[in-house]
């Protein structure tokens, strides 16, 4: 509250205020949303957060033994970007969509947004580690099959 009072009294001399990235900026920058782009089975190694995990802590730290097992075995899924084909913006939704490769489900598109800078529909894939950037895939969305290509994150 002290900082807020200083800013309030000074008339916001730094030109700052509350803010956050827009939906498309969040996706373009590769910013994962906890709960939106993850599920109950997601672990930090699958969503590019493994570098923040210290596995050299005491054994009584909650969850550390499970994280060590996951790290040793390697994650089964990872987070990649998807660039969808098509020139028209897709309406966003809050449901995950199946991703197929060669007709087999290999993961989920967890979010999708129209990128104003890229002029393309882009999204996040929580997908099998057998899939790599550059692979072509299909997203099943609202009973339509949309071709796409996997890519590294962030997009920009």
mmCIF file of C-alpha atoms in Angstrom:
data_model
loop_
_atom_site.group_PDB
_atom_site.id
_atom_site.type_symbol
_atom_site.label_atom_id
_atom_site.label_comp_id
_atom_site.label_asym_id
_atom_site.label_seq_id
_atom_site.Cartn_x
_atom_site.Cartn_y
_atom_site.Cartn_z
ATOM 1 C CA UNK A 1 0.000 0.000 0.000
ATOM 2 C CA UNK A 2 2.904 2.386 0.559
ATOM 3 C CA UNK A 3 4.018 2.112 -3.057
ATOM 4 C CA UNK A 4 0.437 2.584 -4.256
ATOM 5 C CA UNK A 5 0.087 5.750 -2.158
ATOM 6 C CA UNK A 6 3.356 7.120 -3.559
ATOM 7 C CA UNK A 7 2.270 6.441 -7.153
ATOM 8 C CA UNK A 8 -1.227 7.816 -6.480
ATOM 9 C CA UNK A 9 0.081 10.995 -4.879
ATOM 10 C CA UNK A 10 2.671 11.486 -7.623
ATOM 11 C CA UNK A 11 0.058 11.203 -10.348
ATOM 12 C CA UNK A 12 1.647 8.099 -11.887
ATOM 13 C CA UNK A 13 4.830 9.880 -13.034
ATOM 14 C CA UNK A 14 6.157 6.694 -14.621
ATOM 15 C CA UNK A 15 3.046 6.210 -16.775
ATOM 16 C CA UNK A 16 2.407 2.816 -15.216
ATOM 17 C CA UNK A 17 -0.745 1.082 -14.147
ATOM 18 C CA UNK A 18 -2.219 -2.370 -13.931
ATOM 19 C CA UNK A 19 -1.888 -4.417 -17.078
ATOM 20 C CA UNK A 20 -1.329 -7.779 -18.676
ATOM 21 C CA UNK A 21 -0.625 -9.127 -22.151
ATOM 22 C CA UNK A 22 -3.531 -9.594 -24.509
ATOM 23 C CA UNK A 23 -4.556 -13.151 -25.383
ATOM 24 C CA UNK A 24 -2.598 -13.101 -28.652
ATOM 25 C CA UNK A 25 0.476 -11.539 -27.010
ATOM 26 C CA UNK A 26 0.418 -14.262 -24.348
ATOM 27 C CA UNK A 27 0.397 -16.994 -26.979
ATOM 28 C CA UNK A 28 2.952 -15.262 -29.251
ATOM 29 C CA UNK A 29 5.368 -14.996 -26.316
ATOM 30 C CA UNK A 30 4.857 -18.642 -25.245
ATOM 31 C CA UNK A 31 3.435 -17.745 -21.824
ATOM 32 C CA UNK A 32 1.708 -20.857 -20.471
ATOM 33 C CA UNK A 33 -1.428 -20.394 -18.363
ATOM 34 C CA UNK A 34 -1.587 -22.660 -15.302
ATOM 35 C CA UNK A 35 -4.882 -24.545 -15.460
ATOM 36 C CA UNK A 36 -5.619 -23.372 -18.988
ATOM 37 C CA UNK A 37 -2.648 -24.974 -20.734
ATOM 38 C CA UNK A 38 -2.081 -27.672 -18.117
ATOM 39 C CA UNK A 39 -4.140 -30.499 -16.661
ATOM 40 C CA UNK A 40 -3.963 -32.568 -13.456
ATOM 41 C CA UNK A 41 -1.303 -34.798 -15.013
ATOM 42 C CA UNK A 42 1.012 -32.016 -16.229
ATOM 43 C CA UNK A 43 4.414 -31.717 -14.605
ATOM 44 C CA UNK A 44 6.923 -28.843 -14.845
ATOM 45 C CA UNK A 45 9.213 -30.751 -17.227
ATOM 46 C CA UNK A 46 6.425 -30.931 -19.831
ATOM 47 C CA UNK A 47 5.812 -27.181 -19.932
ATOM 48 C CA UNK A 48 9.351 -25.812 -20.125
ATOM 49 C CA UNK A 49 9.639 -25.212 -16.368
ATOM 50 C CA UNK A 50 12.151 -27.962 -15.561
ATOM 51 C CA UNK A 51 15.025 -25.485 -15.320
ATOM 52 C CA UNK A 52 13.331 -23.988 -12.268
ATOM 53 C CA UNK A 53 13.163 -27.293 -10.380
ATOM 54 C CA UNK A 54 15.890 -27.981 -7.826
ATOM 55 C CA UNK A 55 16.088 -31.763 -7.515
ATOM 56 C CA UNK A 56 18.852 -31.516 -4.894
ATOM 57 C CA UNK A 57 16.586 -30.732 -1.946
ATOM 58 C CA UNK A 58 15.773 -32.850 1.084
ATOM 59 C CA UNK A 59 13.728 -36.015 0.562
ATOM 60 C CA UNK A 60 10.958 -34.684 2.823
ATOM 61 C CA UNK A 61 10.068 -31.874 0.383
ATOM 62 C CA UNK A 62 6.537 -32.615 -0.833
ATOM 63 C CA UNK A 63 6.559 -34.057 -4.339
ATOM 64 C CA UNK A 64 10.328 -34.155 -4.798
ATOM 65 C CA UNK A 65 10.526 -37.952 -5.099
ATOM 66 C CA UNK A 66 7.892 -37.924 -7.862
ATOM 67 C CA UNK A 67 9.680 -35.091 -9.666
ATOM 68 C CA UNK A 68 12.968 -37.009 -9.479
ATOM 69 C CA UNK A 69 11.276 -40.110 -10.969
ATOM 70 C CA UNK A 70 9.729 -38.052 -13.780
ATOM 71 C CA UNK A 71 13.043 -36.354 -14.501
ATOM 72 C CA UNK A 72 14.895 -39.679 -14.583
ATOM 73 C CA UNK A 73 12.352 -41.316 -16.904
ATOM 74 C CA UNK A 74 11.896 -38.208 -19.027
ATOM 75 C CA UNK A 75 8.570 -36.521 -19.707
ATOM 76 C CA UNK A 76 6.025 -38.234 -21.963
ATOM 77 C CA UNK A 77 4.668 -34.918 -23.299
ATOM 78 C CA UNK A 78 6.150 -31.523 -24.064
ATOM 79 C CA UNK A 79 4.932 -28.068 -24.976
ATOM 80 C CA UNK A 80 5.299 -26.845 -28.541
ATOM 81 C CA UNK A 81 3.657 -24.188 -30.649
ATOM 82 C CA UNK A 82 1.227 -24.830 -33.506
ATOM 83 C CA UNK A 83 0.803 -22.698 -36.603
ATOM 84 C CA UNK A 84 -2.548 -23.523 -38.186
ATOM 85 C CA UNK A 85 -3.286 -23.238 -41.883
ATOM 86 C CA UNK A 86 -5.911 -20.754 -43.004
ATOM 87 C CA UNK A 87 -6.156 -17.007 -43.418
ATOM 88 C CA UNK A 88 -9.218 -16.232 -41.314
ATOM 89 C CA UNK A 89 -9.074 -15.720 -37.540
ATOM 90 C CA UNK A 90 -10.505 -18.593 -35.512
ATOM 91 C CA UNK A 91 -12.796 -17.738 -32.639
ATOM 92 C CA UNK A 92 -11.074 -18.639 -29.412
ATOM 93 C CA UNK A 93 -12.525 -21.101 -26.974
ATOM 94 C CA UNK A 94 -11.747 -22.623 -23.634
ATOM 95 C CA UNK A 95 -11.784 -26.307 -24.614
ATOM 96 C CA UNK A 96 -8.793 -28.437 -25.485
ATOM 97 C CA UNK A 97 -8.779 -29.853 -29.003
ATOM 98 C CA UNK A 98 -7.333 -33.186 -30.143
ATOM 99 C CA UNK A 99 -4.129 -33.152 -32.162
ATOM 100 C CA UNK A 100 -3.622 -36.034 -34.579
ATOM 101 C CA UNK A 101 -0.573 -37.174 -36.488
ATOM 102 C CA UNK A 102 -1.040 -39.851 -39.120
ATOM 103 C CA UNK A 103 -4.612 -40.332 -37.877
ATOM 104 C CA UNK A 104 -3.623 -41.049 -34.258
ATOM 105 C CA UNK A 105 -4.224 -38.696 -31.313
ATOM 106 C CA UNK A 106 -0.828 -37.495 -30.055
ATOM 107 C CA UNK A 107 -1.796 -34.570 -27.850
ATOM 108 C CA UNK A 108 -4.003 -31.561 -27.309
ATOM 109 C CA UNK A 109 -4.107 -27.983 -28.521
ATOM 110 C CA UNK A 110 -4.624 -26.171 -25.230
ATOM 111 C CA UNK A 111 -5.195 -22.652 -26.559
ATOM 112 C CA UNK A 112 -5.462 -20.850 -29.867
ATOM 113 C CA UNK A 113 -5.311 -17.184 -30.832
ATOM 114 C CA UNK A 114 -5.123 -15.053 -33.953
ATOM 115 C CA UNK A 115 -1.673 -13.477 -34.102
ATOM 116 C CA UNK A 116 -2.019 -9.954 -35.474
ATOM 117 C CA UNK A 117 1.734 -9.763 -35.996
ATOM 118 C CA UNK A 118 2.064 -13.134 -37.738
ATOM 119 C CA UNK A 119 -1.348 -12.956 -39.483
ATOM 120 C CA UNK A 120 -1.936 -16.592 -38.565
ATOM 121 C CA UNK A 121 -3.814 -18.706 -36.035
ATOM 122 C CA UNK A 122 -1.339 -19.994 -33.472
ATOM 123 C CA UNK A 123 -1.671 -22.140 -30.380
ATOM 124 C CA UNK A 124 -0.014 -24.366 -27.814
ATOM 125 C CA UNK A 125 0.363 -28.120 -28.103
ATOM 126 C CA UNK A 126 0.765 -30.358 -25.071
ATOM 127 C CA UNK A 127 1.938 -33.266 -27.148
ATOM 128 C CA UNK A 128 3.845 -36.552 -27.174
ATOM 129 C CA UNK A 129 7.622 -36.174 -27.068
ATOM 130 C CA UNK A 130 7.692 -38.312 -30.224
ATOM 131 C CA UNK A 131 6.454 -35.198 -32.062
ATOM 132 C CA UNK A 132 8.954 -32.478 -32.918
ATOM 133 C CA UNK A 133 9.013 -28.949 -34.289
ATOM 134 C CA UNK A 134 8.483 -29.101 -38.053
ATOM 135 C CA UNK A 135 6.043 -32.041 -37.913
ATOM 136 C CA UNK A 136 2.730 -31.600 -39.691
ATOM 137 C CA UNK A 137 -0.346 -32.372 -37.613
ATOM 138 C CA UNK A 138 -4.119 -31.986 -37.670
ATOM 139 C CA UNK A 139 -6.229 -30.256 -35.036
ATOM 140 C CA UNK A 140 -9.824 -31.413 -34.618
ATOM 141 C CA UNK A 141 -11.821 -28.339 -33.653
ATOM 142 C CA UNK A 142 -15.588 -27.890 -33.743
ATOM 143 C CA UNK A 143 -15.953 -30.963 -35.993
ATOM 144 C CA UNK A 144 -13.413 -29.551 -38.469
ATOM 145 C CA UNK A 145 -9.934 -30.868 -39.212
ATOM 146 C CA UNK A 146 -7.385 -28.058 -39.495
ATOM 147 C CA UNK A 147 -3.870 -28.811 -40.780
ATOM 148 C CA UNK A 148 -0.952 -27.266 -38.935
ATOM 149 C CA UNK A 149 2.758 -27.371 -38.246
ATOM 150 C CA UNK A 150 4.482 -27.737 -34.891
ATOM 151 C CA UNK A 151 7.076 -25.138 -33.945
ATOM 152 C CA UNK A 152 9.317 -24.171 -31.037
ATOM 153 C CA UNK A 153 8.162 -21.571 -28.527
ATOM 154 C CA UNK A 154 8.046 -18.639 -28.288
ATOM 155 C CA UNK A 155 6.624 -17.729 -31.675
ATOM 156 C CA UNK A 156 8.141 -14.229 -31.645
#
